[in-house]
Backbone as a printed PyTorch tensor [residue, N CA C, xyz], in Angstrom:
tensor([[[  5.8300,  45.6830,   1.1670],
         [  5.4420,  44.2790,   0.5680],
         [  5.8100,  42.9220,   1.3730]],

        [[  4.9560,  42.3480,   1.8380],
         [  5.1930,  41.3810,   2.6140],
         [  4.5270,  39.8240,   1.7580]],

        [[  5.6400,  38.8280,   1.5860],
         [  5.1180,  37.8930,   0.9860],
         [  4.8950,  36.7270,   1.8530]],

        [[  3.7730,  35.7500,   2.3890],
         [  3.6380,  35.0610,   2.4200],
         [  4.2620,  33.6690,   2.5590]],

        [[  4.5950,  32.8340,   3.5570],
         [  5.2700,  31.5930,   2.9530],
         [  4.6350,  30.5610,   3.8800]],

        [[  3.8050,  30.0160,   3.1480],
         [  2.9260,  29.1140,   4.2540],
         [  2.0690,  29.7500,   5.1790]],

        [[  2.0140,  30.0830,   5.9190],
         [  0.9420,  31.1500,   6.9390],
         [  1.9460,  31.9620,   7.5770]],

        [[  3.3040,  31.9790,   7.7420],
         [  4.2050,  32.8970,   8.3980],
         [  4.5630,  33.8740,   7.5410]],

        [[  5.2260,  34.7470,   7.5570],
         [  5.5030,  36.0520,   7.1070],
         [  6.9730,  36.0180,   6.4600]],

        [[  7.3970,  35.5830,   5.1710],
         [  8.7030,  35.5020,   5.2390],
         [  9.9240,  36.3740,   5.8220]],

        [[  9.2870,  37.9850,   5.8980],
         [ 10.2180,  38.6570,   6.3820],
         [ 10.7940,  38.2570,   7.9880]],

        [[  9.8000,  37.7410,   8.6380],
         [ 10.1950,  37.3320,  10.1030],
         [ 11.3320,  35.9830,  10.1440]],

        [[ 11.2770,  35.1870,   8.9890],
         [ 12.2550,  34.4110,   9.1070],
         [ 13.7220,  34.5510,   8.8750]],

        [[ 14.6010,  33.4850,   8.7380],
         [ 15.7000,  33.5580,   8.7840],
         [ 16.1710,  34.1330,   7.2030]],

        [[ 16.6810,  35.0130,   6.3130],
         [ 16.9240,  35.7520,   5.2860],
         [ 18.2500,  34.8360,   4.6010]],

        [[ 18.4460,  33.4840,   4.9150],
         [ 19.4560,  32.7600,   4.3040],
         [ 18.4360,  32.0390,   3.3520]],

        [[ 19.2290,  31.5670,   2.2970],
         [ 18.5130,  30.5500,   1.5050],
         [ 18.7510,  29.4300,   1.6280]],

        [[ 19.5080,  28.6020,   3.0860],
         [ 19.4020,  27.3850,   3.0580],
         [ 19.1140,  26.9750,   4.7120]],

        [[ 18.9520,  25.7420,   5.0070],
         [ 18.7220,  25.1430,   6.5080],
         [ 19.9280,  24.5810,   6.2610]],

        [[ 20.7800,  24.7380,   7.4930],
         [ 22.2210,  23.8200,   7.5730],
         [ 21.6690,  22.1860,   8.3710]],

        [[ 22.7590,  21.3680,   7.8280],
         [ 22.0410,  19.6410,   8.1670],
         [ 23.4150,  19.3030,   8.2970]],

        [[ 23.4110,  17.8270,   8.8480],
         [ 24.6730,  17.1330,   8.4200],
         [ 24.0410,  15.8740,   7.9580]],

        [[ 25.3750,  15.2720,   7.1360],
         [ 24.9690,  13.6210,   6.4590],
         [ 25.5290,  12.7530,   7.8770]],

        [[ 24.3160,  11.9910,   7.7320],
         [ 24.3860,  11.5550,   9.3850],
         [ 25.0410,   9.9770,   9.0900]],

        [[ 24.2020,   9.4020,   7.8300],
         [ 24.6560,   8.2230,   7.3870],
         [ 24.0050,   7.7510,   5.9900]],

        [[ 24.1340,   6.4280,   5.6820],
         [ 23.7580,   5.7960,   4.2740],
         [ 22.4400,   5.0420,   5.2520]],

        [[ 21.2890,   5.1190,   4.3530],
         [ 20.3720,   4.0500,   4.6210],
         [ 21.1890,   2.6000,   4.9900]],

        [[ 20.3920,   2.1500,   5.7440],
         [ 21.0600,   0.7240,   5.9150],
         [ 20.2840,  -0.3400,   6.7780]],

        [[ 20.8310,  -1.3450,   6.6410],
         [ 19.9680,  -2.4860,   7.3540],
         [ 21.2110,  -2.9700,   8.6810]],

        [[ 20.4070,  -4.4500,   9.1350],
         [ 21.6390,  -4.8350,  10.0110],
         [ 22.7930,  -5.3980,   8.9750]],

        [[ 22.6850,  -5.8470,   8.0290],
         [ 23.5440,  -6.7880,   6.8410],
         [ 23.8700,  -5.8270,   6.0620]],

        [[ 23.5320,  -4.6540,   5.5580],
         [ 24.1900,  -3.6340,   4.2880],
         [ 23.8650,  -2.6130,   4.3380]],

        [[ 24.3390,  -1.7820,   3.5400],
         [ 23.7340,  -0.5830,   3.4790],
         [ 23.6990,  -0.3550,   2.1460]],

        [[ 22.9990,   0.7880,   1.8630],
         [ 22.3700,   1.2890,   0.7000],
         [ 23.2490,   2.5790,   0.2210]],

        [[ 24.4630,   2.7990,  -0.4060],
         [ 24.9410,   4.2780,  -0.3550],
         [ 24.5790,   5.1060,  -1.6210]],

        [[ 23.8150,   4.5280,  -2.3100],
         [ 22.5930,   5.5920,  -3.2960],
         [ 21.6380,   6.1750,  -2.4720]],

        [[ 21.5580,   6.4260,  -1.1830],
         [ 20.4040,   7.1620,  -0.5990],
         [ 21.0700,   7.3600,   1.2490]],

        [[ 21.1950,   8.8900,   1.3050],
         [ 21.5320,   9.7410,   2.4440],
         [ 20.9330,   9.7310,   2.9570]],

        [[ 21.0340,   9.7440,   4.5780],
         [ 20.2980,  10.2390,   5.7350],
         [ 20.5320,  11.9190,   6.0440]],

        [[ 20.2340,  12.8090,   6.0290],
         [ 20.2670,  14.1090,   6.4840],
         [ 19.4820,  14.4280,   7.9870]],

        [[ 20.4470,  14.9620,   8.2650],
         [ 19.6450,  15.4890,   9.6730],
         [ 19.9140,  17.0560,   9.4090]],

        [[ 18.5180,  17.7690,   9.5130],
         [ 18.6290,  19.0140,   9.2290],
         [ 18.5010,  19.6440,  10.7340]],

        [[ 19.4970,  20.5870,  10.9020],
         [ 19.2840,  21.7730,  12.0360],
         [ 17.8980,  21.6590,  12.7190]],

        [[ 17.6420,  21.5300,  13.9290],
         [ 16.1090,  22.5290,  14.7980],
         [ 14.8430,  21.6590,  13.8250]],

        [[ 14.9120,  20.5470,  13.2180],
         [ 13.5400,  19.8080,  12.8170],
         [ 13.7720,  18.5460,  13.4540]],

        [[ 12.6390,  18.5910,  14.2750],
         [ 12.8770,  17.5940,  15.1760],
         [ 11.3120,  16.7160,  15.0880]],

        [[ 10.8270,  16.6970,  13.8100],
         [  9.3970,  15.7660,  13.9600],
         [  9.2030,  15.7600,  12.3670]],

        [[  8.8570,  14.5400,  12.1400],
         [  8.4310,  14.0020,  10.6120],
         [  7.6440,  15.2840,  10.0250]],

        [[  6.7340,  15.8820,  10.8880],
         [  5.5420,  17.1260,  10.1780],
         [  6.6820,  17.8580,   9.6760]],

        [[  7.5550,  18.2400,  10.3810],
         [  8.3610,  19.4950,  10.3920],
         [  9.4160,  19.2740,   8.8850]],

        [[  9.5710,  18.1310,   8.8500],
         [ 10.2320,  17.4760,   7.7160],
         [  9.8800,  17.4170,   6.4890]],

        [[  8.3320,  17.3930,   6.3480],
         [  8.0540,  16.9670,   5.4200],
         [  7.9930,  18.4940,   4.1830]],

        [[  8.0610,  19.7620,   4.7600],
         [  8.2600,  20.8570,   3.8690],
         [  9.4650,  20.3160,   3.1340]],

        [[ 10.6560,  19.9410,   3.5190],
         [ 11.6200,  20.1930,   2.6580],
         [ 11.5840,  19.0990,   1.5200]],

        [[ 10.5620,  18.0490,   1.3180],
         [ 10.6430,  16.9340,   0.0580],
         [ 10.7520,  18.0580,  -1.0780]],

        [[ 11.7540,  17.4680,  -2.0170],
         [ 11.8760,  17.8540,  -3.0390],
         [ 12.7930,  19.2250,  -3.2590]],

        [[ 13.2150,  19.7940,  -2.1970],
         [ 14.1860,  20.6600,  -2.1010],
         [ 15.7130,  20.1220,  -2.6510]],

        [[ 16.5470,  20.9220,  -2.6370],
         [ 17.7560,  20.4300,  -3.0900],
         [ 18.7060,  20.5690,  -1.9830]],

        [[ 20.1680,  19.6610,  -2.2480],
         [ 21.0700,  19.5250,  -0.8310],
         [ 22.2130,  19.8130,  -1.5250]],

        [[ 22.7440,  20.5720,  -1.0580],
         [ 24.6150,  20.8870,  -1.3740],
         [ 25.4680,  19.7250,  -0.6460]],

        [[ 26.3790,  19.2240,  -0.9740],
         [ 27.6060,  18.6550,  -0.0600],
         [ 28.8920,  19.5780,  -0.5580]],

        [[ 29.4850,  20.4350,   0.2510],
         [ 30.5740,  21.3910,  -0.6020],
         [ 31.8180,  20.8810,   0.3640]],

        [[ 32.7620,  20.8300,  -0.7210],
         [ 33.6650,  20.0760,   0.5760],
         [ 35.3950,  21.1590,  -0.7790]],

        [[ 36.6190,  20.5050,  -0.0950],
         [ 37.2840,  21.2320,  -0.8820],
         [ 38.1120,  20.2970,  -1.4680]],

        [[ 38.9010,  20.5120,  -2.4720],
         [ 39.8880,  19.4310,  -3.0030],
         [ 41.1830,  20.0660,  -3.3620]],

        [[ 42.0930,  19.0520,  -3.6790],
         [ 43.1390,  19.5720,  -3.5220],
         [ 43.8600,  20.0950,  -4.7340]],

        [[ 42.7930,  20.2390,  -6.1870],
         [ 43.4890,  20.7040,  -7.1470],
         [ 42.8280,  21.8080,  -7.4800]],

        [[ 43.0590,  22.9300,  -8.4390],
         [ 41.9860,  23.8270,  -8.6520],
         [ 41.1570,  23.4980, -10.1540]],

        [[ 39.5210,  23.9550,  -9.8960],
         [ 39.4620,  23.7450, -11.4070],
         [ 38.0690,  24.8600, -11.1440]],

        [[ 38.3480,  25.5300, -12.5660],
         [ 37.6930,  26.3990, -12.5690],
         [ 37.6000,  27.9610, -11.8090]],

        [[ 38.9570,  27.5120, -11.2320],
         [ 39.2900,  28.7580, -10.3840],
         [ 39.2050,  28.8070,  -9.0820]],

        [[ 38.7810,  27.1290,  -8.1720],
         [ 38.3620,  27.4860,  -7.2690],
         [ 38.2190,  26.0120,  -6.5070]],

        [[ 39.2620,  25.8490,  -5.4970],
         [ 39.6220,  24.5400,  -5.0160],
         [ 37.9240,  23.8010,  -4.1450]],

        [[ 37.2500,  24.5630,  -4.3720],
         [ 35.7520,  24.0260,  -3.5580],
         [ 34.9000,  23.3640,  -4.8080]],

        [[ 34.4630,  22.1370,  -4.2610],
         [ 33.1290,  21.4130,  -5.3980],
         [ 32.1720,  20.9870,  -4.4880]],

        [[ 30.7040,  21.1860,  -5.2050],
         [ 29.6310,  20.8290,  -4.8860],
         [ 29.1840,  19.7530,  -5.3730]],

        [[ 28.1790,  18.4730,  -4.2090],
         [ 27.4090,  17.4300,  -4.8580],
         [ 26.6050,  17.6920,  -4.4760]],

        [[ 25.6100,  17.7200,  -5.7590],
         [ 23.6340,  18.1830,  -5.3980],
         [ 23.1040,  16.9580,  -5.2000]],

        [[ 21.8300,  17.0680,  -4.2760],
         [ 21.3090,  15.9670,  -4.3790],
         [ 19.7480,  16.3110,  -3.9880]],

        [[ 18.5870,  15.3410,  -3.7900],
         [ 17.1980,  16.0470,  -3.8610],
         [ 16.6830,  15.2980,  -2.5820]],

        [[ 15.9130,  15.9760,  -1.5380],
         [ 15.2900,  15.0700,  -0.5020],
         [ 14.2530,  14.5730,  -1.0660]],

        [[ 13.6120,  13.5150,  -0.9990],
         [ 12.7770,  12.6060,  -1.3660],
         [ 11.8690,  12.0180,  -0.5640]],

        [[ 12.4330,  11.8370,   0.6570],
         [ 11.3970,  11.4110,   1.4710],
         [ 11.5970,  11.5510,   3.2340]],

        [[ 10.6220,  11.6040,   4.3700],
         [ 11.3160,  11.5930,   5.3710],
         [ 12.2480,  10.4880,   5.5880]],

        [[ 12.6930,  10.1930,   6.7440],
         [ 13.0330,   9.3010,   7.2510],
         [ 12.8230,   9.0130,   8.8450]],

        [[ 11.8700,   8.0650,   9.4730],
         [ 11.8960,   8.0860,  10.7810],
         [ 10.8730,   9.2360,  11.2370]],

        [[ 10.8770,   9.2170,  12.7840],
         [  9.8340,  10.4950,  13.4180],
         [ 10.7510,  11.5990,  14.0270]],

        [[ 12.0530,  11.4270,  13.8910],
         [ 12.5570,  12.5970,  14.3060],
         [ 13.1310,  13.9770,  13.6550]],

        [[ 12.8810,  13.8350,  12.4000],
         [ 12.8540,  15.0020,  11.6340],
         [ 14.4190,  14.9480,  10.4740]],

        [[ 14.3080,  13.3650,  10.4930],
         [ 15.4470,  13.1850,   9.5730],
         [ 15.2170,  12.7580,   8.0960]],

        [[ 15.9540,  13.2910,   6.9750],
         [ 15.0570,  12.8040,   5.3020],
         [ 16.0900,  12.4160,   4.7600]],

        [[ 15.7250,  11.7380,   3.8880],
         [ 16.4140,  10.8560,   2.9180],
         [ 16.7170,  11.5560,   1.7370]],

        [[ 17.7330,  11.6160,   1.1090],
         [ 18.6140,  12.5030,  -0.0440],
         [ 18.6360,  11.1030,  -0.9320]],

        [[ 18.8390,  11.6290,  -2.4130],
         [ 19.5930,  11.1050,  -3.2960],
         [ 20.3710,  12.0860,  -4.1410]],

        [[ 21.5920,  11.5030,  -4.1450],
         [ 22.3780,  12.8740,  -4.6890],
         [ 23.1390,  11.9700,  -6.4800]],

        [[ 23.1340,  13.1190,  -7.2430],
         [ 23.6260,  12.9840,  -8.6520],
         [ 25.0210,  11.3570,  -8.7060]],

        [[ 25.7520,  11.6580,  -7.7900],
         [ 26.6760,  11.1430,  -7.4030],
         [ 26.9030,  10.6730,  -6.2170]],

        [[ 27.1850,   9.4270,  -5.9630],
         [ 26.7350,   9.2520,  -4.2170],
         [ 28.0400,   9.8310,  -3.5060]],

        [[ 27.3400,  10.6020,  -2.2330],
         [ 28.5200,  10.6530,  -1.2710],
         [ 29.5780,   9.7770,  -0.6560]],

        [[ 30.6530,   9.9680,  -0.7180],
         [ 31.4660,   9.3670,   0.0820],
         [ 31.4960,   9.4620,   1.6030]],

        [[ 32.2180,   7.8920,   1.9320],
         [ 31.8010,   7.4810,   3.1290],
         [ 32.5680,   8.8480,   4.0110]],

        [[ 33.8320,   9.5330,   3.4430],
         [ 34.7040,  10.8060,   4.4840],
         [ 33.7990,  11.8380,   4.5600]],

        [[ 32.3010,  11.8830,   3.9870],
         [ 31.4020,  13.2020,   3.8400],
         [ 30.6870,  12.6920,   5.2020]],

        [[ 30.8590,  11.7830,   5.8270],
         [ 29.7830,  11.1710,   7.0430],
         [ 29.7250,  12.4940,   8.2890]],

        [[ 29.0170,  12.7850,   8.9260],
         [ 28.9000,  13.4970,   9.9510],
         [ 29.6530,  15.0910,   9.2640]],

        [[ 29.2000,  15.2880,   8.2050],
         [ 29.8570,  16.4190,   7.6830],
         [ 28.7390,  17.9450,   7.1060]],

        [[ 28.9990,  18.7140,   7.5460],
         [ 27.9160,  19.7150,   7.1660],
         [ 27.1370,  19.6580,   5.5850]],

        [[ 26.1920,  19.7230,   5.4820],
         [ 25.2500,  20.0680,   4.0390],
         [ 24.4440,  21.1870,   4.4230]],

        [[ 24.2170,  21.6720,   3.0430],
         [ 23.0410,  23.1210,   3.4320],
         [ 21.9340,  22.0560,   2.3330]],

        [[ 20.5680,  22.1860,   3.0180],
         [ 19.7410,  21.9090,   2.6800],
         [ 18.7870,  23.1090,   2.0050]],

        [[ 18.6590,  23.4930,   0.8250],
         [ 18.2070,  24.6990,   0.3700],
         [ 16.6480,  24.7050,   0.0880]],

        [[ 16.4000,  26.3410,   0.7380],
         [ 14.6220,  26.3300,   0.3450],
         [ 14.1290,  26.7380,  -0.6750]],

        [[ 14.5530,  25.8050,  -1.7480],
         [ 14.0770,  26.2630,  -3.0980],
         [ 14.2380,  24.8230,  -3.8050]],

        [[ 14.0100,  24.4040,  -4.5740],
         [ 12.8100,  24.7500,  -5.6400],
         [ 11.4410,  24.9390,  -4.8140]],

        [[ 10.2280,  26.2540,  -4.7980],
         [  9.4800,  26.1520,  -4.0690],
         [  8.2690,  25.6070,  -4.7670]],

        [[  7.7810,  24.9070,  -4.1370],
         [  6.3500,  23.9790,  -4.8290],
         [  5.2480,  25.0090,  -4.7840]],

        [[  4.3450,  24.7430,  -5.2340],
         [  2.6170,  25.2990,  -5.2310],
         [  2.1840,  25.3890,  -3.7960]],

        [[  2.8150,  24.2920,  -3.2540],
         [  1.4380,  23.7560,  -2.0050],
         [  2.6020,  24.5480,  -0.2680]],

        [[  3.4130,  25.0400,  -1.1780],
         [  3.9280,  25.6580,   0.2440],
         [  3.6310,  27.1720,   0.2590]],

        [[  2.5000,  27.6620,  -0.8040],
         [  1.8880,  29.2570,  -0.7040],
         [  0.0070,  28.8000,  -0.3020]],

        [[ -0.3220,  27.4660,  -0.4030],
         [ -1.3920,  27.3050,  -0.0970],
         [ -2.3690,  27.5400,   0.8880]],

        [[ -1.6720,  28.3560,   1.9980],
         [ -2.2530,  28.7440,   3.0500],
         [ -2.2690,  30.0420,   2.7490]],

        [[ -1.9410,  30.8390,   1.7810],
         [ -1.8990,  32.0460,   1.8130],
         [ -2.9920,  33.5030,   2.0520]],

        [[ -2.7530,  34.5620,   2.6710],
         [ -3.8890,  35.1030,   3.2380],
         [ -4.7330,  35.2320,   1.8740]],

        [[ -6.1570,  35.1950,   1.5780],
         [ -6.8760,  35.3460,   0.4820],
         [ -7.0840,  37.5360,   0.5860]],

        [[ -6.9340,  37.7500,  -0.8410],
         [ -6.7730,  39.0460,  -0.9070],
         [ -7.5690,  39.5210,  -1.8270]],

        [[ -8.4200,  40.2130,  -2.1450],
         [ -8.6640,  40.8940,  -3.3010],
         [ -8.2220,  42.6190,  -3.7880]],

        [[ -7.7590,  42.5650,  -4.9480],
         [ -7.2320,  44.2190,  -5.0170],
         [ -8.5420,  45.0160,  -5.7490]],

        [[ -9.3030,  45.6520,  -5.0990],
         [-10.1650,  46.3390,  -5.8420],
         [ -9.9210,  48.0280,  -5.7940]],

        [[-10.4360,  48.3430,  -7.0500],
         [-10.1290,  50.1230,  -6.7580],
         [ -8.4540,  50.0570,  -7.8070]],

        [[ -8.5360,  49.3160,  -8.5620],
         [ -6.9480,  49.5620,  -8.9360],
         [ -6.8930,  50.6820,  -9.9210]],

        [[ -5.7660,  51.3010,  -9.5850],
         [ -6.0100,  53.0450, -10.5250],
         [ -4.2950,  53.1880, -10.6900]],

        [[ -3.6350,  53.8160, -11.8700],
         [ -2.5500,  53.9120, -12.1010],
         [ -1.7420,  54.4310, -10.8100]],

        [[ -2.4150,  55.1520,  -9.8490],
         [ -1.7080,  55.9200,  -8.7870],
         [ -2.0890,  55.2200,  -7.2160]],

        [[ -3.1600,  54.2840,  -7.2710],
         [ -3.3130,  53.9860,  -5.8650],
         [ -4.1750,  52.4800,  -6.4130]],

        [[ -3.8840,  51.4500,  -5.4840],
         [ -5.0020,  50.7040,  -5.3900],
         [ -5.7060,  50.0000,  -3.8290]],

        [[ -6.6430,  49.4140,  -3.6610],
         [ -6.8640,  49.0710,  -2.2380],
         [ -7.6620,  47.4680,  -2.1810]],

        [[ -6.5540,  47.1810,  -0.9310],
         [ -6.4300,  45.4060,  -0.9160],
         [ -7.3580,  45.3720,   0.3060]],

        [[ -8.3270,  44.4640,   0.2170],
         [ -9.3030,  43.4080,   1.3030],
         [ -9.2690,  42.2620,   1.1850]],

        [[ -9.5180,  42.0300,   2.4390],
         [ -9.4560,  40.8950,   2.9760],
         [-10.9690,  40.4160,   3.4510]],

        [[-10.8540,  39.0070,   3.8270],
         [-12.2040,  38.7130,   4.1210],
         [-12.5930,  38.6240,   5.9090]],

        [[-13.5160,  39.7220,   6.4460],
         [-13.6870,  39.9940,   7.4080],
         [-13.7720,  38.2530,   8.6270]],

        [[-14.0720,  37.1630,   7.8040],
         [-14.0000,  36.1530,   9.3200],
         [-12.5420,  35.5250,   8.7440]],

        [[-11.8110,  35.8090,   8.5750],
         [-10.6080,  35.4100,   7.4130],
         [ -9.5990,  35.1920,   8.9810]],

        [[ -9.2360,  34.0670,   9.8080],
         [ -8.0050,  34.1160,  10.6810],
         [ -7.0980,  33.0400,  10.2540]],

        [[ -5.7830,  33.3970,  10.8170],
         [ -4.6220,  32.8190,  10.0080],
         [ -4.8570,  31.4190,  10.8610]],

        [[ -4.1770,  30.2860,  10.1050],
         [ -3.5770,  29.2770,  10.8120],
         [ -2.8060,  29.1190,  11.6060]],

        [[ -2.2050,  28.4260,  12.5240],
         [ -0.8930,  28.1790,  13.4620],
         [ -0.2090,  27.0810,  11.9180]],

        [[  1.1820,  27.3580,  11.5720],
         [  1.6060,  26.9120,  11.1740],
         [  2.8420,  26.1560,  11.8000]],

        [[  2.6260,  24.9400,  12.2260],
         [  3.3320,  23.9350,  13.1220],
         [  5.0380,  24.1530,  13.2340]],

        [[  5.0670,  24.2630,  11.6010],
         [  6.3980,  24.2170,  11.2770],
         [  7.7160,  25.3720,  12.0080]],

        [[  6.6860,  26.6910,  11.9270],
         [  7.8080,  27.8350,  12.5680],
         [  6.9150,  28.2480,  13.8470]],

        [[  6.3130,  27.2390,  15.0500],
         [  6.2270,  27.6140,  15.8490],
         [  7.6520,  27.3000,  16.6870]],

        [[  8.5040,  26.3130,  16.6250],
         [  9.8730,  26.4500,  17.3660],
         [ 11.0400,  27.0140,  16.9300]],

        [[ 10.9430,  28.1260,  16.0940],
         [ 11.8210,  28.7230,  15.4820],
         [ 11.8640,  30.2880,  15.7220]]])
């Protein structure tokens, strides 16, 4: 059972449910900074086109606190990627509560979910025929040629 992810087989990609990244900075100009927008640099993502995949995905900043709550010292701040930033693969994210300045250059996890319908647009067109309780036949068009997905070419 091979699920297609874009035009790449998911079974050949990383089994992790997240990509590593780091909180680089707040969005800023020369005179002021905007603390409600965090800039996240995702590992191995080097272009705006590759960063487009992460739009709408969740971001988690996990940190260790001094006091135990709900049986753990670790806490999580959640955010969402909403836009690319520049041409080098950096993305902008908004968190429910703004990240503290002490989180700068600390690791974050950019989740591979939620999955959008557009992630499955380039799936292999298939038709199930001869469906029976014991077997079925899957056919594909003869003129079908898979497109190259630039996102996974560098992995």
